[in-house]
Amino acid sequence: MPNELNYIDGKWTPARSGKTFASHNPANGDLIGVVPLSAREDVGDAVEAAARAFEKWRKYPAPKRAEIIYRAVEILRARKQMLGELLTREMGKVIKEALGDVQEAIDMGMYMAGEGRRLNGLVVPSELPNKWGMAVRDPLGVVGVITPWNFPIAVPSWKIFPALICGNTIVWKPAEDTPVLAIEFVKILQEAGLPPGVMNLVCGYGDAGEALVDHPNVRVITFTGSTATGTKVATKCAQNLKRVSLEMGGKNAIIVLDDADIDLAIEGILWSAFGTSGQRCTACSRVIAHAAIKNNLLDQLAARTAKLKLGDGLAPTTDVGPVINQKAIEKIDAYTQVAKKEGAAIVVGGEPARAGELAKGFFYAPTIFDNVAPTMRVGQEEIFGPALSVLRADSFDHAIAINNQTNYGLSTSVYTLNINRAFEAMRDVTTGLLYVNAGTIGSEVQLPFGGTRGTGNGHREGGGYPVLDTFTEWKTIYVDYSGRLQRAQIDTDELSSRIVQ
Ligand code: UN1
């Protein structure tokens, strides 16, 4: 039986209690690994190690930190196939997407290692002569990283690489559904040469995450997960004035206007709604179709959806893999019942899929709900599975209004061939990501990722230099080399009158 460990202070260690839990393949129940069931005391050990390591790591030059990240990227590249296959086995997404998950971490590592020779600050003129003014980025200390199972390599890389390049040390609590992948990721960072204590890993459930959030020596929490848990995390962090960056739910829409390329829109909808079995925070879970094309769109979409092949993500013929666990099946099915009760029509799917081999895993038939009104629960709430609601809009303005009318604000797509409409959408859509003539998924690491309203709290991650703001504190520095007392805001008047004369 594979037996894996926590990583604390540069050593692989069991939980102090000796307790463990198991990770299984959602497609067939196979055992993937047995990992430590960590408690508050283990988290405490990890935070102490990270706090000790910080004093050295923050002084290690950023370009040298970058060299370690570049080495990690090379190992990720060499192990891409192995990690991709493990990823499919531990969380279910089809192999092509699993390889994409690993590739996103490679991209992020390359991008953030480049920051090792930038980490730009500000240098600006002073209002007084012989005085220098600048602002530099200081690391904060120990960063607590809490990550989900749906992007078990990519999302952690969005947090770990930037936190490291900025000079912070880390304690990572990965999702309980994908601990073995987390262990593989940390092995790579260890092999790349991170000094002991800089990166620590504690496997466990929500109580281990809570201990990390509570710990007074953790200065930042970066969390991706549900809005309900994220809100609890933020409340606790507020009590300790701890910085917190949140990436949470979505109710993302694809708007299809009457002048759209319908074939292109259908490809985008199928990919965004049913890719990763709908388990992306960016997944399309609403189509807002203009009345003039809605029936045509829905007919074609339903026919294509019915043909999607469910199965083990390692099989080359599989279009849609399993969902993560039995609880997910129950949640998705509960929404199907809600949809029926609310008066929506089930056009395709609407039940767990149990035929043949599928009975061994957690499969739900790709589902479309029609006649969904914007205020219905299936028009408002995140389902996080292969379930898509179709809504009707009477005009462009109506479509935008429906799109903006949810408690989430992550990703929106607009399909139109009218350039003016595209620009109006760019102005009026209130989500953090907007795609024109492409689906709601597929962010790239060199641009910020994040959402408005219930999706986040204003931080951005996933790339782009704005992520550095989460992991650094601005330090403003003035150097006066005039050799006399110079008073800002006071001596400046006298000075300018002298110069003018
Ligand atoms: C997520 O679902 O948490 O844009 C992240 C995308 C991916 C990242 C998704 N690059 O869908």
Coordinates of C-alpha atoms and ligand atoms in Angstrom, one line a residue:
M1 CA 0.0 0.0 0.0
P2 CA 1.5 3.4 -1.0
N3 CA 2.2 5.4 2.1
E4 CA 3.0 9.1 1.9
L5 CA 4.0 11.7 4.5
N6 CA 3.8 15.3 5.5
Y7 CA 6.8 17.6 4.7
I8 CA 7.9 19.7 7.7
D9 CA 11.2 21.5 8.1
G10 CA 12.8 19.5 5.2
K11 CA 11.8 16.1 6.6
W12 CA 9.1 13.7 5.5
T13 CA 7.1 13.0 8.7
P14 CA 3.9 11.2 9.8
A15 CA 1.2 13.1 11.7
R16 CA 2.1 13.2 15.5
S17 CA -1.0 11.1 16.2
G18 CA 0.1 8.5 13.6
K19 CA -3.4 8.8 12.1
T20 CA -3.9 8.5 8.3
F21 CA -6.6 8.8 5.6
A22 CA -6.9 7.4 2.1
S23 CA -7.3 8.9 -1.3
H24 CA -9.2 7.0 -4.0
N25 CA -9.8 7.2 -7.7
P26 CA -13.3 8.7 -8.4
A27 CA -13.6 6.7 -11.6
N28 CA -13.3 3.3 -10.0
G29 CA -12.5 3.4 -6.3
D30 CA -8.9 2.3 -6.7
L31 CA -6.6 3.3 -3.8
I32 CA -4.2 6.1 -4.8
G33 CA -2.4 6.6 -1.5
V34 CA -2.6 6.8 2.3
V35 CA -1.5 10.1 3.8
P36 CA -1.2 11.7 7.3
L37 CA -4.4 12.9 9.0
S38 CA -2.9 16.1 10.5
A39 CA -4.2 18.0 13.4
R40 CA -3.5 21.4 15.0
E41 CA -0.2 20.3 16.5
D42 CA 1.2 19.2 13.1
V43 CA 0.2 22.5 11.6
G44 CA 1.9 24.2 14.6
D45 CA 5.1 22.4 13.9
A46 CA 5.0 23.3 10.2
V47 CA 4.3 27.0 10.9
E48 CA 7.2 27.2 13.4
A49 CA 9.5 25.6 10.8
A50 CA 8.4 28.1 8.2
A51 CA 8.8 31.1 10.6
R52 CA 12.4 30.0 11.4
A53 CA 13.2 29.5 7.7
F54 CA 11.8 32.9 6.8
E55 CA 14.7 34.9 8.4
K56 CA 17.2 33.3 5.9
W57 CA 15.0 32.9 2.9
R58 CA 13.9 36.6 2.8
K59 CA 17.6 37.6 2.5
Y60 CA 18.3 35.1 -0.3
P61 CA 18.4 37.2 -3.5
A62 CA 15.3 36.9 -5.6
P63 CA 17.2 36.0 -8.8
K64 CA 18.6 33.0 -6.8
R65 CA 15.1 32.1 -5.6
A66 CA 14.1 32.1 -9.2
E67 CA 16.8 29.6 -10.2
I68 CA 15.2 27.1 -7.8
I69 CA 11.8 27.7 -9.4
Y70 CA 13.4 27.3 -12.9
R71 CA 14.8 23.9 -11.7
A72 CA 11.3 22.9 -10.4
V73 CA 9.9 23.8 -13.8
E74 CA 12.4 21.5 -15.5
I75 CA 11.4 18.6 -13.2
L76 CA 7.7 19.4 -13.7
R77 CA 8.3 19.2 -17.5
A78 CA 10.2 15.9 -17.2
R79 CA 7.4 14.4 -15.1
K80 CA 4.5 15.9 -17.0
Q81 CA 3.1 12.6 -18.3
M82 CA 3.5 10.9 -14.9
L83 CA 1.8 13.7 -13.1
G84 CA -0.9 14.0 -15.7
E85 CA -1.8 10.3 -15.3
L86 CA -1.7 10.6 -11.5
L87 CA -3.9 13.6 -11.7
T88 CA -6.5 11.8 -13.8
R89 CA -6.4 8.9 -11.4
E90 CA -6.7 11.0 -8.2
M91 CA -9.3 13.5 -9.3
G92 CA -10.8 12.2 -12.5
K93 CA -10.4 14.8 -15.2
V94 CA -9.6 13.5 -18.7
I95 CA -5.9 13.0 -19.4
K96 CA -5.7 15.9 -22.0
E97 CA -7.0 18.3 -19.4
A98 CA -4.8 16.8 -16.7
L99 CA -1.7 17.4 -18.8
G100 CA -3.0 21.0 -19.2
D101 CA -3.3 21.3 -15.5
V102 CA 0.4 20.4 -15.1
Q103 CA 1.3 22.7 -18.1
E104 CA -0.4 25.6 -16.3
A105 CA 2.0 25.1 -13.4
I106 CA 5.0 25.0 -15.7
D107 CA 3.8 28.2 -17.3
M108 CA 3.3 29.8 -13.9
G109 CA 6.7 28.7 -12.7
M110 CA 8.4 30.2 -15.9
Y111 CA 6.4 33.5 -15.4
M112 CA 7.1 33.9 -11.7
A113 CA 10.8 32.9 -12.0
G114 CA 11.1 35.8 -14.4
E115 CA 9.8 38.1 -11.6
G116 CA 13.0 37.2 -9.7
R117 CA 14.8 39.8 -11.8
R118 CA 11.9 42.3 -11.6
L119 CA 9.7 42.5 -8.5
N120 CA 9.2 46.1 -9.6
G121 CA 8.9 48.8 -7.0
L122 CA 8.5 52.5 -7.5
V123 CA 11.2 55.2 -7.7
V124 CA 9.7 58.7 -8.0
P125 CA 11.0 62.3 -7.6
S126 CA 11.0 64.0 -4.3
E127 CA 9.5 67.4 -3.8
L128 CA 12.7 68.5 -2.1
P129 CA 16.2 68.7 -3.5
N130 CA 18.8 66.1 -2.5
K131 CA 16.2 63.7 -1.4
W132 CA 15.3 60.3 -2.8
G133 CA 11.9 58.5 -2.6
M134 CA 11.1 54.9 -3.4
A135 CA 8.9 52.0 -2.5
V136 CA 10.0 48.4 -2.4
R137 CA 8.2 45.1 -1.9
D138 CA 8.9 43.3 1.3
P139 CA 7.8 39.7 1.9
L140 CA 5.3 39.2 4.7
G141 CA 6.5 36.0 6.4
V142 CA 4.6 32.7 6.6
V143 CA 1.9 32.2 4.0
G144 CA -0.9 29.7 4.6
V145 CA -1.9 28.0 1.3
I146 CA -5.3 26.3 1.2
T147 CA -6.2 24.7 -2.2
P148 CA -9.0 22.8 -3.9
W149 CA -9.0 19.4 -5.7
N150 CA -10.3 20.6 -9.1
F151 CA -6.9 22.0 -10.2
P152 CA -4.6 20.1 -7.9
I153 CA -1.3 21.3 -9.5
A154 CA -2.2 24.5 -11.4
V155 CA -4.0 26.4 -8.6
P156 CA -1.3 25.6 -5.9
S157 CA 1.3 26.8 -8.4
W158 CA -0.6 30.2 -8.7
K159 CA 0.0 30.6 -5.0
I160 CA 3.2 28.8 -4.2
F161 CA 5.5 30.3 -7.0
P162 CA 4.6 33.9 -6.4
A163 CA 4.7 33.5 -2.6
L164 CA 8.2 32.0 -2.9
I165 CA 9.7 34.5 -5.4
C166 CA 8.6 37.3 -3.1
G167 CA 10.6 35.7 -0.2
N168 CA 7.9 34.2 1.9
T169 CA 7.9 30.8 3.4
I170 CA 4.9 28.4 3.1
V171 CA 2.6 26.0 4.9
W172 CA 0.3 24.2 2.4
K173 CA -2.9 22.4 3.3
P174 CA -4.1 20.7 0.1
A175 CA -7.6 19.4 -0.5
E176 CA -8.3 16.1 1.2
D177 CA -9.4 14.6 -2.2
T178 CA -6.0 15.2 -3.8
P179 CA -3.2 14.9 -1.2
V180 CA -1.0 12.5 -3.2
L181 CA -0.6 15.0 -6.0
A182 CA 0.3 17.7 -3.5
I183 CA 3.0 15.4 -2.1
E184 CA 4.4 14.8 -5.6
F185 CA 4.5 18.6 -6.2
V186 CA 6.4 19.2 -2.9
K187 CA 8.9 16.4 -3.8
I188 CA 9.7 18.4 -6.9
L189 CA 10.2 21.6 -4.9
Q190 CA 12.5 19.7 -2.5
E191 CA 14.5 18.2 -5.4
A192 CA 14.8 21.7 -7.0
G193 CA 16.7 22.7 -3.9
L194 CA 14.4 24.7 -1.6
P195 CA 16.1 25.0 1.8
P196 CA 14.4 23.1 4.7
G197 CA 11.4 24.9 6.2
V198 CA 10.7 27.2 3.2
M199 CA 8.0 24.8 1.9
N200 CA 6.0 22.7 4.3
L201 CA 3.1 20.4 3.6
V202 CA 0.4 19.3 6.0
C203 CA -2.2 16.8 4.7
G204 CA -5.6 16.8 6.3
Y205 CA -9.2 17.9 6.5
G206 CA -10.9 21.2 7.2
D207 CA -9.7 21.3 10.8
A208 CA -6.1 21.4 9.7
G209 CA -6.9 24.3 7.4
E210 CA -8.7 26.0 10.2
A211 CA -5.6 25.6 12.4
L212 CA -3.6 27.3 9.7
V213 CA -6.0 30.2 9.5
D214 CA -6.0 30.6 13.3
H215 CA -2.2 30.5 13.8
P216 CA -0.9 33.9 14.9
N217 CA 2.4 33.4 13.0
V218 CA 0.7 33.0 9.6
R219 CA 0.6 36.5 8.0
V220 CA -1.4 35.7 4.8
I221 CA -3.9 33.1 3.9
T222 CA -4.5 32.4 0.2
F223 CA -7.6 30.3 -0.3
T224 CA -9.5 28.8 -3.2
G225 CA -12.7 26.9 -2.5
S226 CA -16.4 27.5 -1.8
T227 CA -17.8 30.9 -1.0
A228 CA -19.3 29.4 2.3
T229 CA -15.8 28.3 3.5
G230 CA -14.1 31.3 2.1
T231 CA -16.4 33.6 4.1
K232 CA -15.6 31.8 7.3
V233 CA -11.9 32.0 6.5
A234 CA -12.2 35.8 5.8
T235 CA -14.1 36.3 9.1
K236 CA -11.4 34.6 11.1
C237 CA -8.6 36.5 9.3
A238 CA -10.4 39.8 9.9
Q239 CA -10.3 39.2 13.7
N240 CA -6.5 39.0 13.5
L241 CA -6.0 41.6 10.8
K242 CA -4.5 38.8 8.7
R243 CA -4.3 39.4 5.0
V244 CA -6.5 37.0 3.0
S245 CA -6.9 36.4 -0.7
L246 CA -10.0 34.5 -1.7
E247 CA -11.0 32.7 -5.0
M248 CA -14.4 31.2 -4.7
G249 CA -17.5 30.2 -6.6
G250 CA -18.9 31.2 -10.0
K251 CA -22.2 31.1 -12.0
N252 CA -20.5 31.9 -15.3
A253 CA -22.5 32.6 -18.4
I254 CA -22.1 32.4 -22.1
I255 CA -24.2 35.0 -23.9
V256 CA -25.1 34.1 -27.5
L257 CA -26.4 37.0 -29.5
D258 CA -28.6 36.8 -32.6
D259 CA -25.6 37.6 -34.9
A260 CA -23.2 35.0 -33.3
D261 CA -21.4 32.2 -35.2
I262 CA -23.7 29.5 -33.7
D263 CA -21.3 26.5 -34.5
L264 CA -18.5 28.3 -32.7
A265 CA -20.7 29.1 -29.8
I266 CA -21.7 25.4 -29.4
E267 CA -18.1 24.3 -29.3
G268 CA -17.4 26.9 -26.6
I269 CA -20.4 25.9 -24.6
L270 CA -19.7 22.2 -24.7
W271 CA -16.1 22.7 -23.7
S272 CA -16.9 25.2 -20.9
A273 CA -19.9 23.5 -19.4
F274 CA -18.8 19.8 -19.6
G275 CA -15.0 20.0 -19.6
T276 CA -13.6 18.9 -16.2
S277 CA -17.2 17.6 -15.7
G278 CA -18.2 21.2 -15.0
Q279 CA -16.0 21.3 -11.9
R280 CA -14.1 24.5 -12.6
C281 CA -14.9 27.7 -10.9
T282 CA -14.9 29.2 -14.4
A283 CA -17.2 26.5 -15.8
C284 CA -20.1 27.8 -17.9
S285 CA -23.3 27.0 -15.9
R286 CA -25.6 29.4 -17.8
V287 CA -26.3 30.0 -21.4
I288 CA -28.1 33.3 -22.0
A289 CA -29.4 32.9 -25.6
H290 CA -31.0 35.7 -27.7
A291 CA -34.7 34.7 -28.3
A292 CA -34.1 34.8 -32.1
I293 CA -31.6 31.9 -32.0
K294 CA -32.4 30.1 -28.8
N295 CA -34.4 27.1 -30.2
N296 CA -31.9 26.4 -32.9
L297 CA -29.0 26.7 -30.4
L298 CA -30.7 24.5 -27.8
D299 CA -31.6 21.7 -30.3
Q300 CA -28.0 21.4 -31.6
L301 CA -26.5 21.7 -28.1
A302 CA -28.8 19.0 -26.7
A303 CA -28.0 16.6 -29.5
R304 CA -24.2 17.1 -29.0
T305 CA -24.5 16.8 -25.2
A306 CA -26.4 13.5 -25.5
K307 CA -23.4 12.1 -27.5
L308 CA -20.7 13.0 -24.9
K309 CA -19.0 9.8 -23.7
L310 CA -18.6 9.3 -20.0
G311 CA -15.8 7.2 -18.6
D312 CA -12.4 6.8 -17.0
G313 CA -10.4 9.9 -18.0
L314 CA -7.4 7.7 -19.0
A315 CA -9.4 6.1 -21.8
P316 CA -8.8 8.0 -25.1
T317 CA -12.5 7.9 -26.0
T318 CA -13.7 9.6 -22.9
D319 CA -15.2 13.1 -23.2
V320 CA -16.3 13.6 -19.6
G321 CA -14.8 12.0 -16.5
P322 CA -16.3 11.3 -13.1
V323 CA -17.2 14.0 -10.5
I324 CA -15.1 14.0 -7.4
N325 CA -17.1 12.0 -4.9
Q326 CA -20.5 10.7 -3.7
K327 CA -21.3 14.0 -2.1
A328 CA -20.9 15.7 -5.4
I329 CA -23.3 13.3 -7.1
E330 CA -25.9 14.0 -4.4
K331 CA -25.5 17.7 -4.7
I332 CA -25.8 17.7 -8.5
D333 CA -28.8 15.5 -8.3
A334 CA -30.4 17.6 -5.6
Y335 CA -30.2 20.6 -8.1
T336 CA -31.9 18.5 -10.8
Q337 CA -34.8 18.0 -8.3
V338 CA -34.8 21.7 -7.6
A339 CA -34.8 22.5 -11.3
K340 CA -37.9 20.3 -11.8
K341 CA -39.7 21.8 -8.8
E342 CA -38.9 25.3 -10.1
G343 CA -40.5 24.5 -13.4
A344 CA -37.4 24.1 -15.6
A345 CA -37.4 21.4 -18.2
I346 CA -34.8 18.7 -18.2
V347 CA -33.7 18.5 -21.9
V348 CA -30.9 15.9 -21.5
G349 CA -29.3 14.0 -18.6
G350 CA -30.7 14.7 -15.2
E351 CA -29.5 11.5 -13.4
P352 CA -26.4 9.7 -12.2
A353 CA -24.9 7.4 -14.9
R354 CA -24.4 3.8 -13.7
A355 CA -24.3 1.7 -16.8
G356 CA -21.6 -1.0 -16.8
E357 CA -18.2 0.2 -15.6
L358 CA -19.6 3.6 -14.6
A359 CA -21.2 1.9 -11.6
K360 CA -17.8 1.7 -10.0
G361 CA -17.3 5.5 -9.9
F362 CA -19.1 8.8 -9.5
F363 CA -20.6 9.7 -12.8
Y364 CA -23.4 12.1 -13.6
A365 CA -25.0 12.4 -17.1
P366 CA -24.2 15.8 -18.7
T367 CA -27.4 17.7 -18.1
I368 CA -29.2 20.7 -19.6
F369 CA -32.1 22.6 -17.9
D370 CA -34.3 24.7 -20.2
N371 CA -36.8 27.5 -19.4
V372 CA -34.7 28.7 -16.5
A373 CA -35.6 32.1 -15.2
P374 CA -32.8 34.3 -13.9
T375 CA -34.1 34.2 -10.3
M376 CA -34.5 30.4 -10.1
R377 CA -32.0 28.7 -7.8
V378 CA -30.5 26.8 -10.8
G379 CA -30.1 30.2 -12.5
Q380 CA -28.3 31.6 -9.4
E381 CA -26.4 29.0 -7.4
E382 CA -23.2 27.2 -8.2
I383 CA -23.7 23.5 -9.0
F384 CA -20.1 22.5 -9.7
G385 CA -21.0 19.6 -12.0
P386 CA -22.0 18.8 -15.6
A387 CA -25.3 20.8 -15.4
L388 CA -26.1 23.7 -17.6
S389 CA -29.1 26.2 -17.3
V390 CA -30.4 27.8 -20.5
L391 CA -32.0 31.3 -20.2
R392 CA -33.7 33.5 -22.8
A393 CA -32.8 37.1 -23.4
D394 CA -34.9 39.5 -25.5
S395 CA -32.1 41.9 -26.4
F396 CA -28.4 42.6 -25.9
D397 CA -29.1 44.8 -22.8
H398 CA -31.4 42.2 -21.3
A399 CA -28.6 39.5 -21.7
I400 CA -26.0 41.7 -20.0
A401 CA -28.5 42.5 -17.2
I402 CA -29.2 38.8 -16.6
N403 CA -25.5 38.0 -16.7
N404 CA -24.7 40.6 -14.1
Q405 CA -27.5 39.7 -11.8
T406 CA -25.9 36.9 -9.6
N407 CA -24.0 36.9 -6.4
Y408 CA -21.0 35.7 -8.2
G409 CA -18.7 37.5 -10.7
L410 CA -16.0 35.3 -12.2
S411 CA -16.2 34.7 -15.9
T412 CA -18.5 35.7 -18.8
S413 CA -18.4 35.0 -22.6
V414 CA -20.1 36.9 -25.4
Y415 CA -20.5 35.4 -28.8
T416 CA -21.2 38.1 -31.4
L417 CA -19.8 39.1 -34.7
N418 CA -20.8 42.7 -34.1
I419 CA -17.7 44.7 -33.0
N420 CA -19.8 47.4 -31.3
R421 CA -21.6 44.8 -29.2
A422 CA -18.3 43.2 -28.2
F423 CA -17.0 46.6 -27.0
E424 CA -20.2 47.4 -25.1
A425 CA -19.9 44.0 -23.4
M426 CA -16.3 44.8 -22.5
R427 CA -17.6 48.0 -20.8
D428 CA -20.7 46.6 -19.1
V429 CA -20.0 43.1 -18.0
T430 CA -19.2 43.1 -14.3
T431 CA -17.3 39.8 -13.9
G432 CA -13.5 39.6 -13.4
L433 CA -12.9 37.8 -16.6
L434 CA -14.6 38.3 -20.0
Y435 CA -14.1 36.3 -23.2
V436 CA -15.2 37.5 -26.6
N437 CA -16.0 34.6 -29.0
A438 CA -14.4 32.0 -26.7
G439 CA -15.7 29.9 -23.8
T440 CA -15.6 30.9 -20.1
I441 CA -12.5 28.8 -19.3
G442 CA -8.9 29.0 -20.3
S443 CA -7.2 31.8 -18.4
E444 CA -3.5 32.2 -19.0
V445 CA -0.9 32.8 -16.3
Q446 CA 0.4 36.2 -17.5
L447 CA -2.9 38.0 -16.8
P448 CA -4.8 38.4 -13.5
F449 CA -7.4 35.8 -12.5
G450 CA -10.2 36.5 -10.1
G451 CA -13.8 37.7 -9.7
T452 CA -16.1 40.3 -8.3
R453 CA -19.0 40.1 -5.7
G454 CA -19.2 36.6 -4.0
T455 CA -16.3 35.2 -6.1
G456 CA -13.5 37.0 -4.3
N457 CA -12.4 39.9 -2.1
G458 CA -10.6 42.0 -4.6
H459 CA -7.3 40.1 -4.8
R460 CA -6.1 38.6 -8.1
E461 CA -4.0 35.5 -8.6
G462 CA -3.3 33.0 -11.4
G463 CA -0.7 35.3 -12.8
G464 CA 0.0 38.7 -14.0
Y465 CA 2.1 40.9 -11.7
P466 CA -0.9 42.0 -9.6
V467 CA -0.6 38.7 -7.7
L468 CA 2.6 40.0 -6.1
D469 CA 0.5 42.5 -4.1
T470 CA -1.0 39.5 -2.2
F471 CA 2.4 38.3 -1.1
T472 CA 4.3 41.5 -0.4
E473 CA 4.0 44.6 1.8
W474 CA 5.0 48.0 0.4
K475 CA 7.8 49.6 2.3
T476 CA 8.3 53.3 1.4
I477 CA 11.8 54.7 1.9
Y478 CA 13.0 58.3 1.9
V479 CA 16.8 59.1 1.8
D480 CA 17.7 62.8 2.5
Y481 CA 21.2 63.5 1.4
S482 CA 21.1 67.3 1.8
G483 CA 22.7 67.3 5.2
R484 CA 20.2 69.7 6.7
L485 CA 16.6 69.6 8.0
Q486 CA 14.2 69.7 5.0
R487 CA 10.5 69.8 5.8
A488 CA 8.1 68.2 3.3
Q489 CA 5.0 70.3 2.5
I490 CA 6.5 73.3 4.4
D491 CA 9.8 74.2 2.8
T492 CA 8.6 73.4 -0.7
D493 CA 6.8 76.9 -1.1
E494 CA 9.9 78.8 -0.2
L495 CA 11.9 76.6 -2.5
S496 CA 9.8 77.2 -5.6
S497 CA 9.7 80.9 -5.1
R498 CA 13.5 80.9 -4.8
I499 CA 13.8 79.0 -8.1
V500 CA 11.3 81.2 -9.9
Q501 CA 13.2 84.4 -9.0
Ligands
UN1_1 C1 -10.5 27.0 -11.3 O1 -11.4 26.4 -11.8 O2 -10.3 27.1 -10.1 O3 -9.4 29.3 -16.8 C2 -9.3 27.5 -12.1 C3 -9.5 28.2 -16.4 C4 -8.3 27.5 -15.8 C5 -8.2 27.7 -14.3 C6 -9.5 27.4 -13.6 N1 -7.1 28.1 -16.4 O4 -10.5 27.5 -16.5

